[in-house]
mmCIF file of C-alpha atoms in Angstrom:
data_model
loop_
_atom_site.group_PDB
_atom_site.id
_atom_site.type_symbol
_atom_site.label_atom_id
_atom_site.label_comp_id
_atom_site.label_asym_id
_atom_site.label_seq_id
_atom_site.Cartn_x
_atom_site.Cartn_y
_atom_site.Cartn_z
ATOM 1 C CA MET H 1 0.143 0.095 0.213
ATOM 2 C CA ALA H 2 1.009 2.957 -1.798
ATOM 3 C CA LYS H 3 1.628 6.226 1.594
ATOM 4 C CA HIS H 4 2.116 10.100 1.175
ATOM 5 C CA ILE H 5 4.064 11.997 3.977
ATOM 6 C CA ASP H 6 5.171 14.682 4.311
ATOM 7 C CA MET H 7 8.466 16.442 5.599
ATOM 8 C CA LYS H 8 8.912 19.328 4.685
ATOM 9 C CA GLN H 9 12.618 19.831 6.064
ATOM 10 C CA PRO H 10 15.676 21.471 4.305
ATOM 11 C CA ILE H 11 18.089 18.962 3.040
ATOM 12 C CA LEU H 12 20.701 21.349 4.296
ATOM 13 C CA ASP H 13 19.671 20.954 8.087
ATOM 14 C CA LYS H 14 21.983 19.094 10.107
ATOM 15 C CA ASN H 15 24.657 21.790 8.881
ATOM 16 C CA ASP H 16 21.689 24.403 9.702
ATOM 17 C CA ALA H 17 21.292 23.298 13.012
ATOM 18 C CA ILE H 18 25.440 23.895 13.658
ATOM 19 C CA ALA H 19 25.390 26.718 11.741
ATOM 20 C CA SER H 20 22.677 28.220 13.513
ATOM 21 C CA GLU H 21 24.459 27.282 17.258
ATOM 22 C CA LEU H 22 27.781 28.819 16.090
ATOM 23 C CA ARG H 23 26.150 32.135 15.074
ATOM 24 C CA ALA H 24 24.544 31.824 18.874
ATOM 25 C CA ARG H 25 28.540 30.712 20.367
ATOM 26 C CA PHE H 26 30.539 33.701 18.576
ATOM 27 C CA ALA H 27 27.149 37.257 19.379
ATOM 28 C CA GLU H 28 28.332 35.524 22.664
ATOM 29 C CA ALA H 29 31.679 35.562 22.610
ATOM 30 C CA GLY H 30 31.232 39.662 20.525
ATOM 31 C CA VAL H 31 32.923 38.045 17.711
ATOM 32 C CA PHE H 32 32.591 38.407 14.109
ATOM 33 C CA VAL H 33 33.294 36.042 11.476
ATOM 34 C CA LEU H 34 34.002 36.351 8.390
ATOM 35 C CA ASP H 35 33.337 33.646 5.229
ATOM 36 C CA LEU H 36 35.510 35.153 2.743
ATOM 37 C CA LEU H 37 34.826 33.005 -0.712
ATOM 38 C CA ALA H 38 36.816 33.946 -4.261
ATOM 39 C CA SER H 39 37.961 31.526 -7.098
ATOM 40 C CA PRO H 40 41.791 30.573 -6.784
ATOM 41 C CA GLY H 41 44.999 33.105 -7.156
ATOM 42 C CA SER H 42 42.340 35.575 -6.596
ATOM 43 C CA GLY H 43 44.194 37.217 -4.183
ATOM 44 C CA LYS H 44 42.780 35.673 -0.485
ATOM 45 C CA THR H 45 45.531 35.230 1.327
ATOM 46 C CA SER H 46 46.925 38.177 0.283
ATOM 47 C CA THR H 47 43.458 40.318 1.299
ATOM 48 C CA ILE H 48 43.947 38.621 4.260
ATOM 49 C CA LEU H 49 47.180 40.262 4.703
ATOM 50 C CA ALA H 50 46.871 43.183 3.928
ATOM 51 C CA THR H 51 43.873 43.438 6.369
ATOM 52 C CA ILE H 52 44.524 41.358 9.051
ATOM 53 C CA ASP H 53 47.427 44.330 8.292
ATOM 54 C CA ALA H 54 44.547 47.249 8.571
ATOM 55 C CA LEU H 55 43.317 46.078 12.095
ATOM 56 C CA ARG H 56 45.293 44.542 14.091
ATOM 57 C CA ASP H 57 46.463 47.445 16.353
ATOM 58 C CA GLU H 58 42.574 47.146 17.482
ATOM 59 C CA PHE H 59 41.570 43.978 16.486
ATOM 60 C CA ASN H 60 42.636 40.430 17.932
ATOM 61 C CA ILE H 61 42.006 37.948 14.762
ATOM 62 C CA ALA H 62 42.080 35.126 14.150
ATOM 63 C CA VAL H 63 41.769 32.706 10.721
ATOM 64 C CA ILE H 64 41.132 29.279 9.676
ATOM 65 C CA GLU H 65 42.079 28.370 6.538
ATOM 66 C CA GLY H 66 40.095 25.823 4.214
ATOM 67 C CA ASP H 67 42.124 24.115 1.376
ATOM 68 C CA ILE H 68 41.602 21.070 0.057
ATOM 69 C CA ALA H 69 45.345 20.012 0.551
ATOM 70 C CA SER H 70 48.144 21.878 2.441
ATOM 71 C CA SER H 71 48.682 24.297 5.066
ATOM 72 C CA VAL H 72 50.537 26.707 2.864
ATOM 73 C CA ASP H 73 47.883 29.512 3.789
ATOM 74 C CA ALA H 74 48.071 29.252 7.643
ATOM 75 C CA GLU H 75 51.544 29.204 7.747
ATOM 76 C CA LYS H 76 51.523 32.604 6.102
ATOM 77 C CA ILE H 77 49.559 34.308 8.536
ATOM 78 C CA LYS H 78 50.966 32.307 10.684
ATOM 79 C CA ALA H 79 54.144 34.041 9.659
ATOM 80 C CA GLN H 80 52.819 37.127 10.624
ATOM 81 C CA GLY H 81 51.760 36.219 14.227
ATOM 82 C CA THR H 82 47.930 35.592 13.730
ATOM 83 C CA ALA H 83 46.687 32.797 14.716
ATOM 84 C CA ALA H 84 44.581 30.794 11.866
ATOM 85 C CA VAL H 85 43.776 26.910 12.031
ATOM 86 C CA GLN H 86 44.564 24.667 8.842
ATOM 87 C CA ILE H 87 41.145 23.102 7.738
ATOM 88 C CA ASN H 88 42.459 19.739 5.331
ATOM 89 C CA THR H 89 38.939 19.671 3.598
ATOM 90 C CA GLY H 90 40.533 16.537 1.482
ATOM 91 C CA GLY H 91 38.871 16.539 -2.055
ATOM 92 C CA ALA H 92 35.656 18.858 -0.605
ATOM 93 C CA CYS H 93 34.895 21.118 -2.612
ATOM 94 C CA HIS H 94 33.509 23.286 0.735
ATOM 95 C CA LEU H 95 33.647 24.072 4.424
ATOM 96 C CA GLU H 96 30.925 23.455 6.312
ATOM 97 C CA SER H 97 29.490 25.003 9.484
ATOM 98 C CA ALA H 98 30.141 21.396 11.158
ATOM 99 C CA MET H 99 34.406 22.128 9.981
ATOM 100 C CA ILE H 100 33.856 25.236 11.406
ATOM 101 C CA ARG H 101 33.145 23.840 14.665
ATOM 102 C CA ARG H 102 36.194 22.158 15.161
ATOM 103 C CA ALA H 103 38.635 24.489 14.309
ATOM 104 C CA VAL H 104 36.610 26.664 16.879
ATOM 105 C CA ASP H 105 36.749 24.651 19.421
ATOM 106 C CA VAL H 106 41.086 25.133 19.141
ATOM 107 C CA LEU H 107 40.130 29.047 19.235
ATOM 108 C CA ASP H 108 39.246 30.954 23.190
ATOM 109 C CA LEU H 109 36.812 33.153 21.607
ATOM 110 C CA ASP H 110 36.630 35.059 24.416
ATOM 111 C CA ARG H 111 39.315 36.326 23.644
ATOM 112 C CA LEU H 112 38.614 37.373 20.262
ATOM 113 C CA ASP H 113 37.239 40.304 17.358
ATOM 114 C CA LEU H 114 37.592 39.142 14.480
ATOM 115 C CA ILE H 115 37.407 35.889 12.687
ATOM 116 C CA ILE H 116 38.532 34.969 9.509
ATOM 117 C CA ILE H 117 37.271 32.111 7.390
ATOM 118 C CA GLU H 118 39.569 31.945 3.765
ATOM 119 C CA ASN H 119 36.724 28.986 2.043
ATOM 120 C CA VAL H 120 38.246 26.597 -0.288
ATOM 121 C CA GLY H 121 39.141 28.683 -3.786
ATOM 122 C CA ASN H 122 36.097 28.083 -5.191
ATOM 123 C CA LEU H 123 32.822 30.338 -6.530
ATOM 124 C CA VAL H 124 30.244 27.563 -6.714
ATOM 125 C CA CYS H 125 29.835 25.338 -4.224
ATOM 126 C CA PRO H 126 30.181 27.186 -0.610
ATOM 127 C CA THR H 127 27.837 29.780 -1.725
ATOM 128 C CA ASP H 128 24.587 27.757 -0.272
ATOM 129 C CA PHE H 129 26.517 26.853 2.815
ATOM 130 C CA ASP H 130 25.733 28.660 6.423
ATOM 131 C CA LEU H 131 29.031 28.261 8.325
ATOM 132 C CA GLY H 132 27.753 30.176 11.224
ATOM 133 C CA GLU H 133 29.269 33.530 9.883
ATOM 134 C CA ASN H 134 28.371 38.137 9.819
ATOM 135 C CA ALA H 135 29.044 38.073 6.614
ATOM 136 C CA LYS H 136 29.831 36.991 2.635
ATOM 137 C CA VAL H 137 32.535 38.822 1.124
ATOM 138 C CA MET H 138 33.736 37.447 -2.609
ATOM 139 C CA ILE H 139 36.898 37.786 -3.885
ATOM 140 C CA LEU H 140 37.562 38.866 -8.140
ATOM 141 C CA SER H 141 40.478 39.879 -9.502
ATOM 142 C CA VAL H 142 40.483 41.404 -12.653
ATOM 143 C CA PRO H 143 42.740 38.674 -14.624
ATOM 144 C CA GLU H 144 39.424 36.772 -14.262
ATOM 145 C CA GLY H 145 37.377 39.280 -16.214
ATOM 146 C CA HIS H 146 34.673 41.182 -15.661
ATOM 147 C CA ASP H 147 31.799 39.092 -16.832
ATOM 148 C CA LYS H 148 31.636 36.334 -14.199
ATOM 149 C CA PRO H 149 28.946 38.093 -12.385
ATOM 150 C CA LEU H 150 27.366 35.954 -15.309
ATOM 151 C CA LYS H 151 28.924 33.091 -15.209
ATOM 152 C CA TYR H 152 28.520 33.110 -11.179
ATOM 153 C CA PRO H 153 25.345 34.724 -10.791
ATOM 154 C CA GLY H 154 25.053 32.678 -7.154
ATOM 155 C CA VAL H 155 28.286 34.291 -5.384
ATOM 156 C CA PHE H 156 27.719 38.174 -6.634
ATOM 157 C CA GLN H 157 24.446 38.226 -4.923
ATOM 158 C CA VAL H 158 25.016 35.903 -1.838
ATOM 159 C CA SER H 159 27.858 38.082 -0.771
ATOM 160 C CA ASP H 160 27.478 40.854 1.601
ATOM 161 C CA ALA H 161 30.078 42.621 -0.508
ATOM 162 C CA VAL H 162 32.779 42.586 -3.278
ATOM 163 C CA ILE H 163 35.889 43.266 -3.130
ATOM 164 C CA LEU H 164 37.413 43.124 -6.868
ATOM 165 C CA ASN H 165 41.386 42.316 -6.387
ATOM 166 C CA LYS H 166 44.255 43.182 -9.008
ATOM 167 C CA ALA H 167 42.707 46.827 -8.761
ATOM 168 C CA ASP H 168 45.759 48.101 -10.802
ATOM 169 C CA THR H 169 46.144 45.328 -13.470
ATOM 170 C CA MET H 170 43.586 47.281 -14.966
ATOM 171 C CA PRO H 171 44.804 48.440 -17.875
ATOM 172 C CA VAL H 172 46.687 44.899 -18.536
ATOM 173 C CA PHE H 173 43.469 42.812 -18.543
ATOM 174 C CA ASP H 174 41.048 44.907 -20.738
ATOM 175 C CA PHE H 175 38.826 44.840 -17.765
ATOM 176 C CA ASP H 176 35.625 47.144 -17.600
ATOM 177 C CA GLU H 177 34.478 48.545 -15.000
ATOM 178 C CA GLU H 178 31.157 50.327 -15.656
ATOM 179 C CA GLU H 179 30.211 47.120 -17.051
ATOM 180 C CA PHE H 180 30.995 44.811 -14.033
ATOM 181 C CA VAL H 181 29.309 47.555 -11.520
ATOM 182 C CA SER H 182 26.652 47.276 -13.832
ATOM 183 C CA SER H 183 26.245 43.629 -13.505
ATOM 184 C CA VAL H 184 27.180 43.385 -9.588
ATOM 185 C CA LYS H 185 24.235 46.440 -9.291
ATOM 186 C CA GLN H 186 21.772 44.037 -10.937
ATOM 187 C CA LEU H 187 22.388 40.681 -8.999
ATOM 188 C CA ASN H 188 22.654 42.715 -5.789
ATOM 189 C CA PRO H 189 21.546 46.455 -5.521
ATOM 190 C CA ARG H 190 22.918 47.605 -2.163
ATOM 191 C CA VAL H 191 25.941 45.792 -2.325
ATOM 192 C CA PRO H 192 28.554 47.252 -1.456
ATOM 193 C CA ILE H 193 32.502 47.635 -4.343
ATOM 194 C CA PHE H 194 35.897 47.489 -2.482
ATOM 195 C CA LYS H 195 38.961 48.266 -5.226
ATOM 196 C CA ILE H 196 42.106 47.092 -3.999
ATOM 197 C CA SER H 197 44.930 46.114 -4.633
ATOM 198 C CA ALA H 198 45.723 44.397 -1.233
ATOM 199 C CA THR H 199 49.476 43.531 -2.317
ATOM 200 C CA LYS H 200 50.187 47.234 -2.589
ATOM 201 C CA GLY H 201 47.743 48.424 0.420
ATOM 202 C CA ASP H 202 46.168 50.261 -2.391
ATOM 203 C CA GLY H 203 42.038 50.817 -1.377
ATOM 204 C CA VAL H 204 41.980 48.672 1.814
ATOM 205 C CA ASP H 205 41.708 50.932 3.577
ATOM 206 C CA ALA H 206 37.999 51.080 2.985
ATOM 207 C CA TRP H 207 37.631 47.924 2.865
ATOM 208 C CA THR H 208 38.810 47.557 6.537
ATOM 209 C CA ALA H 209 36.571 50.608 7.160
ATOM 210 C CA TRP H 210 33.520 49.251 6.290
ATOM 211 C CA LEU H 211 34.580 45.899 8.432
ATOM 212 C CA ALA H 212 36.333 47.211 11.654
ATOM 213 C CA ASP H 213 32.383 49.413 11.963
ATOM 214 C CA ARG H 214 30.616 46.015 11.610
ATOM 215 C CA ILE H 215 33.386 44.162 13.803
ATOM 216 C CA ARG H 216 32.793 47.234 15.774
ATOM 217 C CA ALA H 217 28.671 46.392 16.434
ATOM 218 C CA ALA H 218 29.479 42.753 16.610
ATOM 219 C CA GLN H 219 30.914 43.392 20.649
ATOM 220 C CA LEU H 220 27.774 46.096 21.674
ATOM 221 C CA MET S 1 27.520 21.766 -6.895
ATOM 222 C CA HIS S 2 28.735 18.867 -5.355
ATOM 223 C CA GLU S 3 25.082 17.253 -5.910
ATOM 224 C CA LEU S 4 25.908 13.244 -5.012
ATOM 225 C CA GLY S 5 26.817 15.400 -1.102
ATOM 226 C CA ILE S 6 23.118 16.852 -0.832
ATOM 227 C CA MET S 7 21.877 14.107 -1.936
ATOM 228 C CA THR S 8 23.687 11.718 -0.224
ATOM 229 C CA GLY S 9 21.649 13.304 3.094
ATOM 230 C CA VAL S 10 17.857 13.733 1.532
ATOM 231 C CA MET S 11 18.066 9.246 1.164
ATOM 232 C CA ASP S 12 19.483 9.422 5.186
ATOM 233 C CA SER S 13 16.161 11.789 5.803
ATOM 234 C CA ALA S 14 13.790 10.063 4.053
ATOM 235 C CA ARG S 15 15.502 6.685 4.933
ATOM 236 C CA THR S 16 14.651 7.770 8.845
ATOM 237 C CA ALA S 17 11.614 9.008 7.521
ATOM 238 C CA ALA S 18 10.164 6.213 5.229
ATOM 239 C CA GLU S 19 11.631 3.301 8.639
ATOM 240 C CA GLY S 20 9.947 5.748 11.128
ATOM 241 C CA ALA S 21 6.572 4.560 9.700
ATOM 242 C CA GLY S 22 7.182 1.323 9.075
ATOM 243 C CA ALA S 23 7.818 1.825 5.394
ATOM 244 C CA GLN S 24 9.675 -1.662 3.447
ATOM 245 C CA ARG S 25 10.439 0.178 0.620
ATOM 246 C CA LEU S 26 10.472 3.915 -0.584
ATOM 247 C CA LEU S 27 8.621 4.624 -3.822
ATOM 248 C CA GLY S 28 9.651 8.490 -4.264
ATOM 249 C CA VAL S 29 11.459 10.996 -3.068
ATOM 250 C CA THR S 30 9.658 15.279 -4.637
ATOM 251 C CA LEU S 31 11.864 18.429 -3.507
ATOM 252 C CA SER S 32 11.681 21.754 -3.733
ATOM 253 C CA VAL S 33 14.966 22.904 -4.788
ATOM 254 C CA GLY S 34 15.367 26.660 -6.157
ATOM 255 C CA GLU S 35 17.358 28.038 -9.608
ATOM 256 C CA MET S 36 18.935 30.753 -7.839
ATOM 257 C CA THR S 37 20.702 27.802 -5.008
ATOM 258 C CA GLU S 38 24.034 26.044 -6.797
ATOM 259 C CA ALA S 39 22.457 22.987 -7.286
ATOM 260 C CA ILE S 40 21.235 21.565 -10.816
ATOM 261 C CA GLU S 41 18.398 19.148 -11.929
ATOM 262 C CA ASP S 42 19.876 16.799 -13.738
ATOM 263 C CA ALA S 43 22.642 16.492 -11.535
ATOM 264 C CA LEU S 44 20.081 15.656 -9.227
ATOM 265 C CA GLN S 45 18.430 13.043 -10.771
ATOM 266 C CA PHE S 46 21.993 11.545 -12.189
ATOM 267 C CA ALA S 47 22.612 10.849 -8.250
ATOM 268 C CA PHE S 48 19.577 9.781 -6.484
ATOM 269 C CA GLU S 49 19.965 6.717 -9.397
ATOM 270 C CA ALA S 50 23.660 6.001 -8.483
ATOM 271 C CA LEU S 51 22.873 6.231 -4.306
ATOM 272 C CA CYS S 52 18.982 4.445 -5.474
ATOM 273 C CA GLU S 53 20.673 1.419 -7.284
ATOM 274 C CA GLY S 54 21.573 -2.043 -5.145
ATOM 275 C CA ASP S 55 20.107 -0.957 -2.263
ATOM 276 C CA PRO S 56 16.336 -3.276 -1.575
ATOM 277 C CA PHE S 57 14.813 -0.422 -0.148
ATOM 278 C CA PHE S 58 15.119 3.032 -2.860
ATOM 279 C CA GLU S 59 15.385 -0.026 -5.826
ATOM 280 C CA GLY S 60 13.168 1.520 -9.323
ATOM 281 C CA ALA S 61 11.845 5.306 -6.479
ATOM 282 C CA THR S 62 11.555 8.782 -8.774
ATOM 283 C CA LEU S 63 12.616 11.415 -7.948
ATOM 284 C CA THR S 64 10.323 14.196 -9.200
ATOM 285 C CA VAL S 65 12.734 18.205 -8.843
ATOM 286 C CA ASN S 66 9.811 20.976 -8.004
ATOM 287 C CA MET S 67 12.159 23.697 -9.315
ATOM 288 C CA ILE S 68 10.974 27.594 -8.187
ATOM 289 C CA ALA S 69 10.887 30.490 -9.644
ATOM 290 C CA PRO S 70 12.699 33.081 -7.878
ATOM 291 C CA LYS S 71 11.013 36.241 -7.164
ATOM 292 C CA SER S 72 11.275 39.130 -5.051
ATOM 293 C CA ARG S 73 10.032 41.794 -2.634
ATOM 294 C CA CYS S 74 10.527 45.164 -2.769
ATOM 295 C CA LEU S 75 11.140 47.096 -0.050
ATOM 296 C CA GLU S 76 9.922 50.854 -0.947
ATOM 297 C CA CYS S 77 6.569 49.813 -3.411
ATOM 298 C CA GLY S 78 5.793 46.095 -1.635
ATOM 299 C CA CYS S 79 5.610 45.475 -5.191
ATOM 300 C CA GLU S 80 6.371 41.328 -5.916
ATOM 301 C CA PHE S 81 8.132 40.294 -8.483
ATOM 302 C CA ALA S 82 9.662 37.467 -10.726
ATOM 303 C CA HIS S 83 12.849 37.590 -12.242
ATOM 304 C CA ASP S 84 15.319 35.844 -13.267
ATOM 305 C CA ARG S 85 18.362 34.965 -12.059
ATOM 306 C CA PHE S 86 19.846 38.310 -12.919
ATOM 307 C CA HIS S 87 17.947 40.938 -12.026
ATOM 308 C CA MET S 88 17.225 41.967 -9.264
ATOM 309 C CA PHE S 89 15.415 45.663 -10.058
ATOM 310 C CA CYS S 90 12.055 45.598 -8.561
ATOM 311 C CA PRO S 91 10.313 46.451 -12.448
ATOM 312 C CA ALA S 92 7.890 48.912 -10.570
ATOM 313 C CA CYS S 93 9.359 51.100 -8.782
ATOM 314 C CA ASP S 94 13.037 51.021 -9.883
ATOM 315 C CA SER S 95 14.162 50.199 -6.677
ATOM 316 C CA PHE S 96 17.992 48.616 -5.630
ATOM 317 C CA ALA S 97 15.720 47.992 -2.532
ATOM 318 C CA THR S 98 14.131 44.172 -2.928
ATOM 319 C CA GLN S 99 14.793 41.186 -0.870
ATOM 320 C CA LEU S 100 14.850 37.268 -2.162
ATOM 321 C CA ILE S 101 11.892 35.190 -1.047
ATOM 322 C CA ALA S 102 12.055 32.393 -2.963
ATOM 323 C CA GLY S 103 14.402 30.704 -5.381
ATOM 324 C CA ARG S 104 16.542 29.799 -2.415
ATOM 325 C CA GLU S 105 15.154 26.539 -1.938
ATOM 326 C CA LEU S 106 16.521 23.135 -0.970
ATOM 327 C CA GLN S 107 13.367 21.654 0.602
ATOM 328 C CA ILE S 108 12.775 18.088 0.971
ATOM 329 C CA ASP S 109 9.014 17.933 0.486
ATOM 330 C CA SER S 110 7.280 14.166 0.292
ATOM 331 C CA ILE S 111 8.351 10.770 0.579
ATOM 332 C CA GLU S 112 6.160 7.835 -1.343
ATOM 333 C CA VAL S 113 7.121 5.063 0.359
ATOM 334 C CA ASP S 114 5.349 1.888 0.725
ATOM 335 C CA LEU S 115 3.239 0.163 3.246
ATOM 336 C CA PRO S 116 3.204 -3.479 4.344
ATOM 337 C CA ASP S 117 -0.739 -4.334 3.904
ATOM 338 C CA ASP S 118 -2.561 -5.331 7.042
ATOM 339 C CA GLU S 119 -3.883 -8.492 5.246
ATOM 340 C CA GLU S 120 -0.112 -9.675 4.381
ATOM 341 C CA GLN S 121 0.128 -9.362 7.937
ATOM 342 C CA ARG S 122 -2.217 -11.454 9.287
#
């Protein structure tokens, strides 16, 4: 005998439940958590280093590094004197909240103001996974091309801010900034766009001022 | 994205619910998937078939995926409008203060199961 059973159950409910638990822990400890999304080679680690450099006098910062393999990025962050936890996803294309929970367990949340999560370099998979973060921010680098919002709309749509990195290379790569801004705004009309050159420091001020406002708000 | 991982979660939940109802076999699963998510219908079907194969509980079950078109509400004029994946401006007042109200679903709506007939049990 066939029977119909109503479920109305979110598919990612396990991930979402852990993310909610993490979000509550972060709020309790007054920690702002940033989930950073980008392609491989867009300058995520350089952007993190520049961000730490600008904010380290005011805030205690830790970094959670998600990579398929290696601890190269975590070593770079640690070399700068910042706490870093490496997560190796072992082939998985995105971070899930259970991985973040394991990483957070080795951090002293009460002493921290900001946790930056460097997600696996990928513009598709991480967009649907809640990690308990306060904000998702994506980095696009100029050499990737101004048409990326048309190819990967999801990530532009879920992001709370967009960083356009390697802005100093625009003339070389024939990057149409107007076209880029217009397609981003169509997808996510209110999102701020920060033009930076992470390794040279250009434009980092505006980005870190935006971030600092949000970190302070999380401490209230 | 990683439809196999998603579908593994679906099958776990479906099996738990089906067994909880005393079912002998799963006949079908219905999902709602928003077009604004990164999940692709074809890949979901493929993963479903792959996971059903060789498992007597799932063998022959069918997957129905209801794709949900994106819809937003304008925070200025209150207009609700359908749109594609790329354009979120309010068509009524051209405001950019809009909020997505449909299109990011990833949900198991229901399952169909085969329950043992009362007569067979006697």
